[in-house]
Amino acid sequence: MFELGKIAVAVASGIVIGIGLLVYFVIPSFGFPGDLSRIIKLDDRLALADESTQRMLIVTNSVGVEGIDGSVVQAQLADGYSIENHSSNGLDLISARIYIGRMIESDPEYIIWVLRPELMGRISPINTEVASAMRRAGFHTDNPWINGPEIAGIGPELRDQFAVSDTANLISMRTIPLRHLNEQVRMKTRRGILPAKPMELSAPYQMDLMLSEDKLDRHILDVSSMLADRTSEGNRDGLAFIEQTVEQITAAGVTPILVIAPTHPGGAEAIGPAEDELVAAIAEISARNNIAVIDLKRTLSADLFSDAIHPSRDGANLLSTLLGEQLNQTVEAQKADSDKAEP
């Protein structure tokens, strides 16, 4: 019995020491993979803002990381406006809402939110490591977007996730070394992929490859299957969530502009109907809330995509140009309407 007790103590001590080494030495020495580092560095990027301009902050997931070059968008805008591309891989509805709340604290004039069809369906729980990265960045402190009224996906469970200690939060990120390894393997096996740039405000671009034939067909099938799963049984919880977020942006004195992202034309049969439904639903949200929508869903030809949803470099250049032109027209029209409304 005494021997068993000694073994148990030794095992427990080993676990404690292992966790301590992981949390205080291994994770800090590894740092954080590009996608999480980009989330953690949001405040640092916001601190680079040009306060002398009317700031337009772009937020979305990998579509904005791979497909939007802020410098190209900027070139299409009239003087006095500035573009900041804060898109980060892994942002779903819940994490995007929290992210937007943090962005609004920097007092921008516009939030440009780029949407894809799957976001209108079932609201997925926030990724554990994305939540941990946000917790590490301090997004949880005095954030009304987390601590405000309970809505789908943002309630006690999420608040508990943000309320843990710094040590517990690091422990929850214990798979960071594996994420690093996965990122390195991904870059070696899929040439043309680079780490996302944590401090990049224009083009955090990390993909320079082209899927074709069977690989492209499989990726389109994967995307359409994911879309079907998220929107099964008529689930449209995401639409209500998007509208609530728009209302919260507007209430903060910031102008939201929603953008519909393009997808590969080869997926028109499988993805097209959902795209059309998203456009129609967002148009209704736009009418109820008097906000602008930019529809870019079918603006890129097949040769301008790297895969089913991400533009190639040439595609990103064209998409960014079109986005900049549409933004310029939108803000100028809003300005004209505002001038007319003044006595």
mmCIF file of C-alpha atoms in Angstrom:
data_model
loop_
_atom_site.group_PDB
_atom_site.id
_atom_site.type_symbol
_atom_site.label_atom_id
_atom_site.label_comp_id
_atom_site.label_asym_id
_atom_site.label_seq_id
_atom_site.Cartn_x
_atom_site.Cartn_y
_atom_site.Cartn_z
ATOM 1 C CA MET A 1 0.000 0.000 0.000
ATOM 2 C CA PHE A 2 2.856 2.338 0.917
ATOM 3 C CA GLU A 3 4.556 1.559 -2.417
ATOM 4 C CA LEU A 4 1.357 2.321 -4.335
ATOM 5 C CA GLY A 5 1.132 5.634 -2.497
ATOM 6 C CA LYS A 6 4.678 6.541 -3.514
ATOM 7 C CA ILE A 7 3.933 5.628 -7.123
ATOM 8 C CA ALA A 8 0.782 7.765 -7.100
ATOM 9 C CA VAL A 9 2.697 10.731 -5.651
ATOM 10 C CA ALA A 10 5.442 10.307 -8.258
ATOM 11 C CA VAL A 11 2.908 10.164 -11.084
ATOM 12 C CA ALA A 12 1.043 13.212 -9.790
ATOM 13 C CA SER A 13 4.302 15.118 -9.363
ATOM 14 C CA GLY A 14 5.321 14.196 -12.905
ATOM 15 C CA ILE A 15 2.021 15.486 -14.279
ATOM 16 C CA VAL A 16 2.361 18.765 -12.384
ATOM 17 C CA ILE A 17 5.964 19.219 -13.519
ATOM 18 C CA GLY A 18 4.997 18.344 -17.105
ATOM 19 C CA ILE A 19 2.176 20.887 -17.132
ATOM 20 C CA GLY A 20 4.477 23.500 -15.600
ATOM 21 C CA LEU A 21 7.155 22.908 -18.243
ATOM 22 C CA LEU A 22 4.536 23.049 -21.009
ATOM 23 C CA VAL A 23 2.860 26.232 -19.756
ATOM 24 C CA TYR A 24 5.885 28.234 -18.644
ATOM 25 C CA PHE A 25 8.630 27.024 -20.992
ATOM 26 C CA VAL A 26 7.402 25.067 -24.047
ATOM 27 C CA ILE A 27 4.482 27.311 -25.111
ATOM 28 C CA PRO A 28 6.385 30.591 -24.515
ATOM 29 C CA SER A 29 9.374 29.273 -26.471
ATOM 30 C CA PHE A 30 7.172 28.172 -29.363
ATOM 31 C CA GLY A 31 5.182 31.388 -29.408
ATOM 32 C CA PHE A 32 1.840 31.159 -31.174
ATOM 33 C CA PRO A 33 1.032 29.999 -34.712
ATOM 34 C CA GLY A 34 0.262 32.702 -37.269
ATOM 35 C CA ASP A 35 -3.524 32.447 -37.011
ATOM 36 C CA LEU A 36 -3.568 32.810 -33.203
ATOM 37 C CA SER A 37 -0.791 35.421 -33.176
ATOM 38 C CA ARG A 38 -2.848 37.534 -35.547
ATOM 39 C CA ILE A 39 -5.768 37.466 -33.111
ATOM 40 C CA ILE A 40 -3.551 38.198 -30.113
ATOM 41 C CA LYS A 41 -1.930 41.154 -31.925
ATOM 42 C CA LEU A 42 -5.203 42.902 -32.807
ATOM 43 C CA ASP A 43 -4.704 45.687 -30.256
ATOM 44 C CA ASP A 44 -1.147 46.258 -31.497
ATOM 45 C CA ARG A 45 -2.427 46.628 -35.052
ATOM 46 C CA LEU A 46 -5.213 48.964 -33.961
ATOM 47 C CA ALA A 47 -2.585 51.139 -32.290
ATOM 48 C CA LEU A 48 -1.068 51.778 -35.738
ATOM 49 C CA ALA A 49 -4.250 53.517 -36.932
ATOM 50 C CA ASP A 50 -4.111 56.789 -38.810
ATOM 51 C CA GLU A 51 -6.464 58.837 -36.654
ATOM 52 C CA SER A 52 -6.432 61.716 -39.158
ATOM 53 C CA THR A 53 -8.530 59.644 -41.600
ATOM 54 C CA GLN A 54 -11.942 58.018 -41.678
ATOM 55 C CA ARG A 55 -10.978 54.463 -40.834
ATOM 56 C CA MET A 56 -12.488 51.413 -42.542
ATOM 57 C CA LEU A 57 -11.773 48.177 -40.667
ATOM 58 C CA ILE A 58 -12.195 44.919 -42.599
ATOM 59 C CA VAL A 59 -13.068 41.787 -40.633
ATOM 60 C CA THR A 60 -13.655 38.244 -41.845
ATOM 61 C CA ASN A 61 -11.942 34.865 -41.810
ATOM 62 C CA SER A 62 -9.503 33.314 -44.297
ATOM 63 C CA VAL A 63 -11.346 34.926 -47.218
ATOM 64 C CA GLY A 64 -9.965 38.287 -46.093
ATOM 65 C CA VAL A 65 -6.561 36.873 -45.179
ATOM 66 C CA GLU A 66 -6.119 35.298 -48.607
ATOM 67 C CA GLY A 67 -8.375 37.439 -50.749
ATOM 68 C CA ILE A 68 -8.159 41.100 -49.709
ATOM 69 C CA ASP A 69 -5.181 43.398 -50.165
ATOM 70 C CA GLY A 70 -5.909 46.556 -48.205
ATOM 71 C CA SER A 71 -3.413 48.598 -50.207
ATOM 72 C CA VAL A 72 -5.306 47.807 -53.434
ATOM 73 C CA VAL A 73 -8.628 48.669 -51.771
ATOM 74 C CA GLN A 74 -7.070 51.879 -50.473
ATOM 75 C CA ALA A 75 -5.987 52.918 -53.983
ATOM 76 C CA GLN A 76 -9.632 53.020 -55.104
ATOM 77 C CA LEU A 77 -10.817 55.266 -52.262
ATOM 78 C CA ALA A 78 -11.114 59.035 -52.178
ATOM 79 C CA ASP A 79 -8.670 60.972 -50.030
ATOM 80 C CA GLY A 80 -9.371 60.998 -46.329
ATOM 81 C CA TYR A 81 -10.159 57.298 -45.907
ATOM 82 C CA SER A 82 -7.870 54.518 -44.691
ATOM 83 C CA ILE A 83 -8.231 50.734 -44.896
ATOM 84 C CA GLU A 84 -7.143 48.314 -42.175
ATOM 85 C CA ASN A 85 -7.457 44.604 -42.959
ATOM 86 C CA HIS A 86 -7.825 42.823 -39.603
ATOM 87 C CA SER A 87 -9.090 39.541 -41.087
ATOM 88 C CA SER A 88 -7.913 36.434 -39.232
ATOM 89 C CA ASN A 89 -8.130 32.728 -39.977
ATOM 90 C CA GLY A 90 -10.591 30.876 -37.800
ATOM 91 C CA LEU A 91 -13.040 33.705 -37.118
ATOM 92 C CA ASP A 92 -16.552 32.297 -36.962
ATOM 93 C CA LEU A 93 -19.688 34.244 -36.007
ATOM 94 C CA ILE A 94 -19.064 34.334 -32.262
ATOM 95 C CA SER A 95 -15.360 35.153 -32.443
ATOM 96 C CA ALA A 96 -15.996 37.735 -35.195
ATOM 97 C CA ARG A 97 -18.546 39.465 -32.971
ATOM 98 C CA ILE A 98 -16.083 39.627 -30.074
ATOM 99 C CA TYR A 99 -13.360 40.758 -32.464
ATOM 100 C CA ILE A 100 -15.611 43.503 -33.847
ATOM 101 C CA GLY A 101 -16.371 44.672 -30.325
ATOM 102 C CA ARG A 102 -12.669 45.113 -29.685
ATOM 103 C CA MET A 103 -12.215 46.922 -33.004
ATOM 104 C CA ILE A 104 -15.010 49.363 -32.205
ATOM 105 C CA GLU A 105 -13.206 50.422 -29.035
ATOM 106 C CA SER A 106 -10.600 52.024 -31.340
ATOM 107 C CA ASP A 107 -13.327 54.371 -32.646
ATOM 108 C CA PRO A 108 -13.364 53.647 -36.407
ATOM 109 C CA GLU A 109 -15.916 55.147 -38.782
ATOM 110 C CA TYR A 110 -16.711 51.911 -40.644
ATOM 111 C CA ILE A 111 -16.719 48.153 -40.049
ATOM 112 C CA ILE A 112 -16.543 46.161 -43.304
ATOM 113 C CA TRP A 113 -17.771 42.635 -42.532
ATOM 114 C CA VAL A 114 -17.264 40.023 -45.281
ATOM 115 C CA LEU A 115 -19.708 37.094 -45.183
ATOM 116 C CA ARG A 116 -19.958 33.603 -46.665
ATOM 117 C CA PRO A 117 -23.132 31.430 -46.986
ATOM 118 C CA GLU A 118 -22.327 29.002 -44.151
ATOM 119 C CA LEU A 119 -22.506 31.861 -41.636
ATOM 120 C CA MET A 120 -26.270 32.122 -42.040
ATOM 121 C CA GLY A 121 -26.813 28.627 -40.622
ATOM 122 C CA ARG A 122 -26.096 26.903 -37.331
ATOM 123 C CA ILE A 123 -23.932 28.908 -34.916
ATOM 124 C CA SER A 124 -20.881 26.840 -34.043
ATOM 125 C CA PRO A 125 -19.273 27.138 -30.579
ATOM 126 C CA ILE A 126 -16.177 29.297 -30.542
ATOM 127 C CA ASN A 127 -12.971 27.361 -31.171
ATOM 128 C CA THR A 128 -11.283 26.689 -27.813
ATOM 129 C CA GLU A 129 -7.870 27.951 -28.869
ATOM 130 C CA VAL A 130 -9.310 31.034 -30.581
ATOM 131 C CA ALA A 131 -11.146 31.817 -27.327
ATOM 132 C CA SER A 132 -7.928 31.247 -25.388
ATOM 133 C CA ALA A 133 -6.037 33.590 -27.727
ATOM 134 C CA MET A 134 -8.701 36.248 -27.185
ATOM 135 C CA ARG A 135 -8.510 35.682 -23.442
ATOM 136 C CA ARG A 136 -4.725 36.063 -23.567
ATOM 137 C CA ALA A 137 -5.126 39.309 -25.538
ATOM 138 C CA GLY A 138 -7.465 40.701 -22.872
ATOM 139 C CA PHE A 139 -10.586 40.791 -25.045
ATOM 140 C CA HIS A 140 -12.644 39.686 -22.051
ATOM 141 C CA THR A 141 -12.037 42.778 -19.899
ATOM 142 C CA ASP A 142 -14.998 45.173 -19.703
ATOM 143 C CA ASN A 143 -16.303 43.929 -23.027
ATOM 144 C CA PRO A 144 -20.058 44.563 -23.407
ATOM 145 C CA TRP A 145 -20.053 42.260 -26.408
ATOM 146 C CA ILE A 146 -19.334 39.372 -24.047
ATOM 147 C CA ASN A 147 -20.871 40.607 -20.812
ATOM 148 C CA GLY A 148 -23.977 42.170 -22.333
ATOM 149 C CA PRO A 149 -27.388 40.570 -22.962
ATOM 150 C CA GLU A 150 -27.295 36.842 -23.576
ATOM 151 C CA ILE A 151 -27.702 35.869 -27.220
ATOM 152 C CA ALA A 152 -27.184 32.638 -29.124
ATOM 153 C CA GLY A 153 -23.645 31.422 -28.559
ATOM 154 C CA ILE A 154 -22.711 34.122 -26.051
ATOM 155 C CA GLY A 155 -23.777 33.206 -22.551
ATOM 156 C CA PRO A 156 -22.519 31.794 -19.248
ATOM 157 C CA GLU A 157 -20.449 29.010 -20.841
ATOM 158 C CA LEU A 158 -18.459 31.452 -22.977
ATOM 159 C CA ARG A 159 -18.088 33.895 -20.082
ATOM 160 C CA ASP A 160 -16.747 31.078 -17.911
ATOM 161 C CA GLN A 161 -14.253 30.289 -20.668
ATOM 162 C CA PHE A 162 -12.975 33.860 -20.512
ATOM 163 C CA ALA A 163 -13.019 34.023 -16.712
ATOM 164 C CA VAL A 164 -10.287 31.428 -16.105
ATOM 165 C CA SER A 165 -6.889 32.348 -14.659
ATOM 166 C CA ASP A 166 -3.909 33.098 -16.878
ATOM 167 C CA THR A 167 -2.367 29.721 -15.986
ATOM 168 C CA ALA A 168 -5.581 27.820 -16.718
ATOM 169 C CA ASN A 169 -5.874 29.691 -20.001
ATOM 170 C CA LEU A 170 -2.361 28.649 -21.017
ATOM 171 C CA ILE A 171 -3.123 25.057 -20.062
ATOM 172 C CA SER A 172 -6.134 25.185 -22.403
ATOM 173 C CA MET A 173 -3.663 26.073 -25.165
ATOM 174 C CA ARG A 174 -1.621 22.926 -24.522
ATOM 175 C CA THR A 175 -1.911 21.822 -28.154
ATOM 176 C CA ILE A 176 0.032 24.881 -29.370
ATOM 177 C CA PRO A 177 3.169 22.793 -30.145
ATOM 178 C CA LEU A 178 1.016 20.460 -32.252
ATOM 179 C CA ARG A 179 -0.482 23.445 -34.085
ATOM 180 C CA HIS A 180 3.037 24.654 -34.822
ATOM 181 C CA LEU A 181 3.991 21.229 -36.136
ATOM 182 C CA ASN A 182 0.825 21.084 -38.260
ATOM 183 C CA GLU A 183 1.547 24.550 -39.662
ATOM 184 C CA GLN A 184 5.100 23.534 -40.608
ATOM 185 C CA VAL A 185 3.941 20.277 -42.208
ATOM 186 C CA ARG A 186 1.197 22.149 -44.077
ATOM 187 C CA MET A 187 3.712 24.621 -45.478
ATOM 188 C CA LYS A 188 6.079 21.829 -46.579
ATOM 189 C CA THR A 189 3.440 19.581 -48.141
ATOM 190 C CA ARG A 190 1.424 22.377 -49.780
ATOM 191 C CA ARG A 191 4.017 24.640 -51.284
ATOM 192 C CA GLY A 192 2.963 28.238 -51.574
ATOM 193 C CA ILE A 193 1.493 28.477 -48.056
ATOM 194 C CA LEU A 194 3.206 30.919 -45.714
ATOM 195 C CA PRO A 195 2.491 31.862 -42.081
ATOM 196 C CA ALA A 196 -0.127 34.596 -41.617
ATOM 197 C CA LYS A 197 1.513 37.903 -40.748
ATOM 198 C CA PRO A 198 0.404 39.030 -37.246
ATOM 199 C CA MET A 199 1.060 42.761 -37.735
ATOM 200 C CA GLU A 200 0.111 43.130 -41.409
ATOM 201 C CA LEU A 201 -2.667 45.704 -42.001
ATOM 202 C CA SER A 202 -2.942 45.352 -45.767
ATOM 203 C CA ALA A 203 -2.349 41.836 -47.076
ATOM 204 C CA PRO A 204 -1.732 39.090 -44.487
ATOM 205 C CA TYR A 205 -1.712 36.734 -47.489
ATOM 206 C CA GLN A 206 -0.420 33.213 -46.885
ATOM 207 C CA MET A 207 -1.485 31.140 -49.903
ATOM 208 C CA ASP A 208 0.082 30.924 -53.349
ATOM 209 C CA LEU A 209 -1.124 27.641 -54.820
ATOM 210 C CA MET A 210 -3.793 26.438 -57.215
ATOM 211 C CA LEU A 211 -5.948 23.357 -56.764
ATOM 212 C CA SER A 212 -7.126 21.828 -60.018
ATOM 213 C CA GLU A 213 -9.153 18.931 -61.366
ATOM 214 C CA ASP A 214 -9.737 16.196 -58.756
ATOM 215 C CA LYS A 215 -8.328 18.188 -55.830
ATOM 216 C CA LEU A 216 -10.492 21.182 -56.679
ATOM 217 C CA ASP A 217 -13.573 18.993 -57.116
ATOM 218 C CA ARG A 218 -12.960 17.427 -53.705
ATOM 219 C CA HIS A 219 -12.560 20.848 -52.076
ATOM 220 C CA ILE A 220 -15.805 22.107 -53.653
ATOM 221 C CA LEU A 221 -17.526 18.949 -52.400
ATOM 222 C CA ASP A 222 -16.087 19.480 -48.899
ATOM 223 C CA VAL A 223 -17.299 23.093 -48.825
ATOM 224 C CA SER A 224 -20.771 22.191 -50.103
ATOM 225 C CA SER A 225 -21.037 19.358 -47.541
ATOM 226 C CA MET A 226 -20.048 21.735 -44.725
ATOM 227 C CA LEU A 227 -22.602 24.253 -45.986
ATOM 228 C CA ALA A 228 -25.328 21.615 -46.134
ATOM 229 C CA ASP A 229 -24.537 20.547 -42.572
ATOM 230 C CA ARG A 230 -24.564 24.118 -41.206
ATOM 231 C CA THR A 231 -27.872 24.973 -42.912
ATOM 232 C CA SER A 232 -29.625 21.630 -42.411
ATOM 233 C CA GLU A 233 -33.266 21.517 -41.312
ATOM 234 C CA GLY A 234 -33.709 25.149 -42.262
ATOM 235 C CA ASN A 235 -31.365 26.373 -39.530
ATOM 236 C CA ARG A 236 -30.855 30.110 -40.038
ATOM 237 C CA ASP A 237 -29.735 31.131 -36.548
ATOM 238 C CA GLY A 238 -26.720 32.843 -38.071
ATOM 239 C CA LEU A 239 -28.890 35.420 -39.840
ATOM 240 C CA ALA A 240 -30.399 36.608 -36.550
ATOM 241 C CA PHE A 241 -26.911 36.705 -35.053
ATOM 242 C CA ILE A 242 -25.618 38.804 -37.969
ATOM 243 C CA GLU A 243 -28.496 41.252 -37.580
ATOM 244 C CA GLN A 244 -27.932 41.550 -33.825
ATOM 245 C CA THR A 245 -24.271 42.296 -34.497
ATOM 246 C CA VAL A 246 -25.181 44.931 -37.097
ATOM 247 C CA GLU A 247 -27.520 46.574 -34.584
ATOM 248 C CA GLN A 248 -24.774 46.601 -31.969
ATOM 249 C CA ILE A 249 -22.262 48.132 -34.402
ATOM 250 C CA THR A 250 -24.745 50.854 -35.337
ATOM 251 C CA ALA A 251 -25.608 51.516 -31.683
ATOM 252 C CA ALA A 252 -21.907 52.147 -31.061
ATOM 253 C CA GLY A 253 -21.965 54.984 -33.605
ATOM 254 C CA VAL A 254 -20.064 53.039 -36.275
ATOM 255 C CA THR A 255 -21.315 52.415 -39.830
ATOM 256 C CA PRO A 256 -21.432 48.716 -40.821
ATOM 257 C CA ILE A 257 -21.093 47.658 -44.459
ATOM 258 C CA LEU A 258 -21.739 43.994 -45.274
ATOM 259 C CA VAL A 259 -19.927 42.293 -48.161
ATOM 260 C CA ILE A 260 -20.860 38.989 -49.814
ATOM 261 C CA ALA A 261 -17.695 37.057 -50.690
ATOM 262 C CA PRO A 262 -17.292 35.182 -54.005
ATOM 263 C CA THR A 263 -16.844 31.427 -54.375
ATOM 264 C CA HIS A 264 -15.489 29.302 -57.232
ATOM 265 C CA PRO A 265 -17.896 29.167 -60.223
ATOM 266 C CA GLY A 266 -17.396 25.412 -60.310
ATOM 267 C CA GLY A 267 -19.450 25.202 -57.140
ATOM 268 C CA ALA A 268 -22.405 27.136 -58.579
ATOM 269 C CA GLU A 269 -24.740 24.142 -58.560
ATOM 270 C CA ALA A 270 -23.921 23.095 -54.988
ATOM 271 C CA ILE A 271 -23.212 26.491 -53.395
ATOM 272 C CA GLY A 272 -25.043 28.953 -55.649
ATOM 273 C CA PRO A 273 -28.557 28.536 -54.153
ATOM 274 C CA ALA A 274 -27.205 29.226 -50.653
ATOM 275 C CA GLU A 275 -25.356 32.286 -51.961
ATOM 276 C CA ASP A 276 -28.580 33.613 -53.475
ATOM 277 C CA GLU A 277 -30.441 32.972 -50.225
ATOM 278 C CA LEU A 278 -27.734 34.791 -48.246
ATOM 279 C CA VAL A 279 -27.898 37.794 -50.586
ATOM 280 C CA ALA A 280 -31.701 37.970 -50.271
ATOM 281 C CA ALA A 281 -31.578 37.634 -46.476
ATOM 282 C CA ILE A 282 -28.827 40.232 -46.102
ATOM 283 C CA ALA A 283 -30.835 42.586 -48.352
ATOM 284 C CA GLU A 284 -33.707 42.319 -45.852
ATOM 285 C CA ILE A 285 -31.341 43.007 -42.948
ATOM 286 C CA SER A 286 -30.000 45.967 -44.898
ATOM 287 C CA ALA A 287 -33.484 47.388 -45.464
ATOM 288 C CA ARG A 288 -34.501 47.004 -41.817
ATOM 289 C CA ASN A 289 -31.311 48.616 -40.531
ATOM 290 C CA ASN A 290 -30.606 51.111 -43.332
ATOM 291 C CA ILE A 291 -27.112 49.789 -44.045
ATOM 292 C CA ALA A 292 -25.178 49.175 -47.248
ATOM 293 C CA VAL A 293 -24.451 45.781 -48.801
ATOM 294 C CA ILE A 294 -21.825 45.040 -51.451
ATOM 295 C CA ASP A 295 -22.519 41.863 -53.434
ATOM 296 C CA LEU A 296 -19.320 40.361 -54.883
ATOM 297 C CA LYS A 297 -20.524 36.754 -54.967
ATOM 298 C CA ARG A 298 -20.001 36.119 -58.704
ATOM 299 C CA THR A 299 -17.266 38.542 -59.601
ATOM 300 C CA LEU A 300 -14.289 36.202 -60.143
ATOM 301 C CA SER A 301 -13.756 33.665 -62.919
ATOM 302 C CA ALA A 302 -12.552 30.125 -62.190
ATOM 303 C CA ASP A 303 -8.931 30.886 -63.075
ATOM 304 C CA LEU A 304 -8.799 33.497 -60.283
ATOM 305 C CA PHE A 305 -9.315 31.010 -57.439
ATOM 306 C CA SER A 306 -6.755 28.939 -55.533
ATOM 307 C CA ASP A 307 -9.479 26.564 -54.342
ATOM 308 C CA ALA A 308 -13.243 26.562 -53.793
ATOM 309 C CA ILE A 309 -13.369 29.721 -51.677
ATOM 310 C CA HIS A 310 -9.976 31.483 -51.673
ATOM 311 C CA PRO A 311 -8.889 33.781 -54.521
ATOM 312 C CA SER A 312 -5.453 33.404 -56.061
ATOM 313 C CA ARG A 313 -3.054 36.345 -55.938
ATOM 314 C CA ASP A 314 -4.486 37.687 -59.198
ATOM 315 C CA GLY A 315 -7.981 37.010 -57.878
ATOM 316 C CA ALA A 316 -7.205 38.855 -54.653
ATOM 317 C CA ASN A 317 -5.979 41.834 -56.652
ATOM 318 C CA LEU A 318 -9.185 41.996 -58.706
ATOM 319 C CA LEU A 319 -11.431 41.340 -55.705
ATOM 320 C CA SER A 320 -9.672 44.093 -53.742
ATOM 321 C CA THR A 321 -10.052 46.499 -56.656
ATOM 322 C CA LEU A 322 -13.766 45.767 -56.966
ATOM 323 C CA LEU A 323 -14.248 46.069 -53.214
ATOM 324 C CA GLY A 324 -12.464 49.427 -53.159
ATOM 325 C CA GLU A 325 -14.529 50.758 -56.055
ATOM 326 C CA GLN A 326 -17.774 49.622 -54.433
ATOM 327 C CA LEU A 327 -16.779 51.036 -51.053
ATOM 328 C CA ASN A 328 -15.944 54.365 -52.650
ATOM 329 C CA GLN A 329 -19.322 54.505 -54.400
ATOM 330 C CA THR A 330 -21.113 53.451 -51.208
ATOM 331 C CA VAL A 331 -19.559 56.023 -48.880
ATOM 332 C CA GLU A 332 -19.935 58.795 -51.449
ATOM 333 C CA ALA A 333 -23.639 57.924 -51.850
ATOM 334 C CA GLN A 334 -24.073 57.871 -48.057
ATOM 335 C CA LYS A 335 -22.361 61.228 -47.811
ATOM 336 C CA ALA A 336 -24.646 62.699 -50.506
ATOM 337 C CA ASP A 337 -27.740 61.365 -48.722
ATOM 338 C CA SER A 338 -26.501 62.837 -45.440
ATOM 339 C CA ASP A 339 -25.897 66.225 -47.075
ATOM 340 C CA LYS A 340 -29.421 66.211 -48.495
ATOM 341 C CA ALA A 341 -30.880 65.376 -45.107
ATOM 342 C CA GLU A 342 -29.234 68.337 -43.427
ATOM 343 C CA PRO A 343 -31.463 71.475 -43.202
#
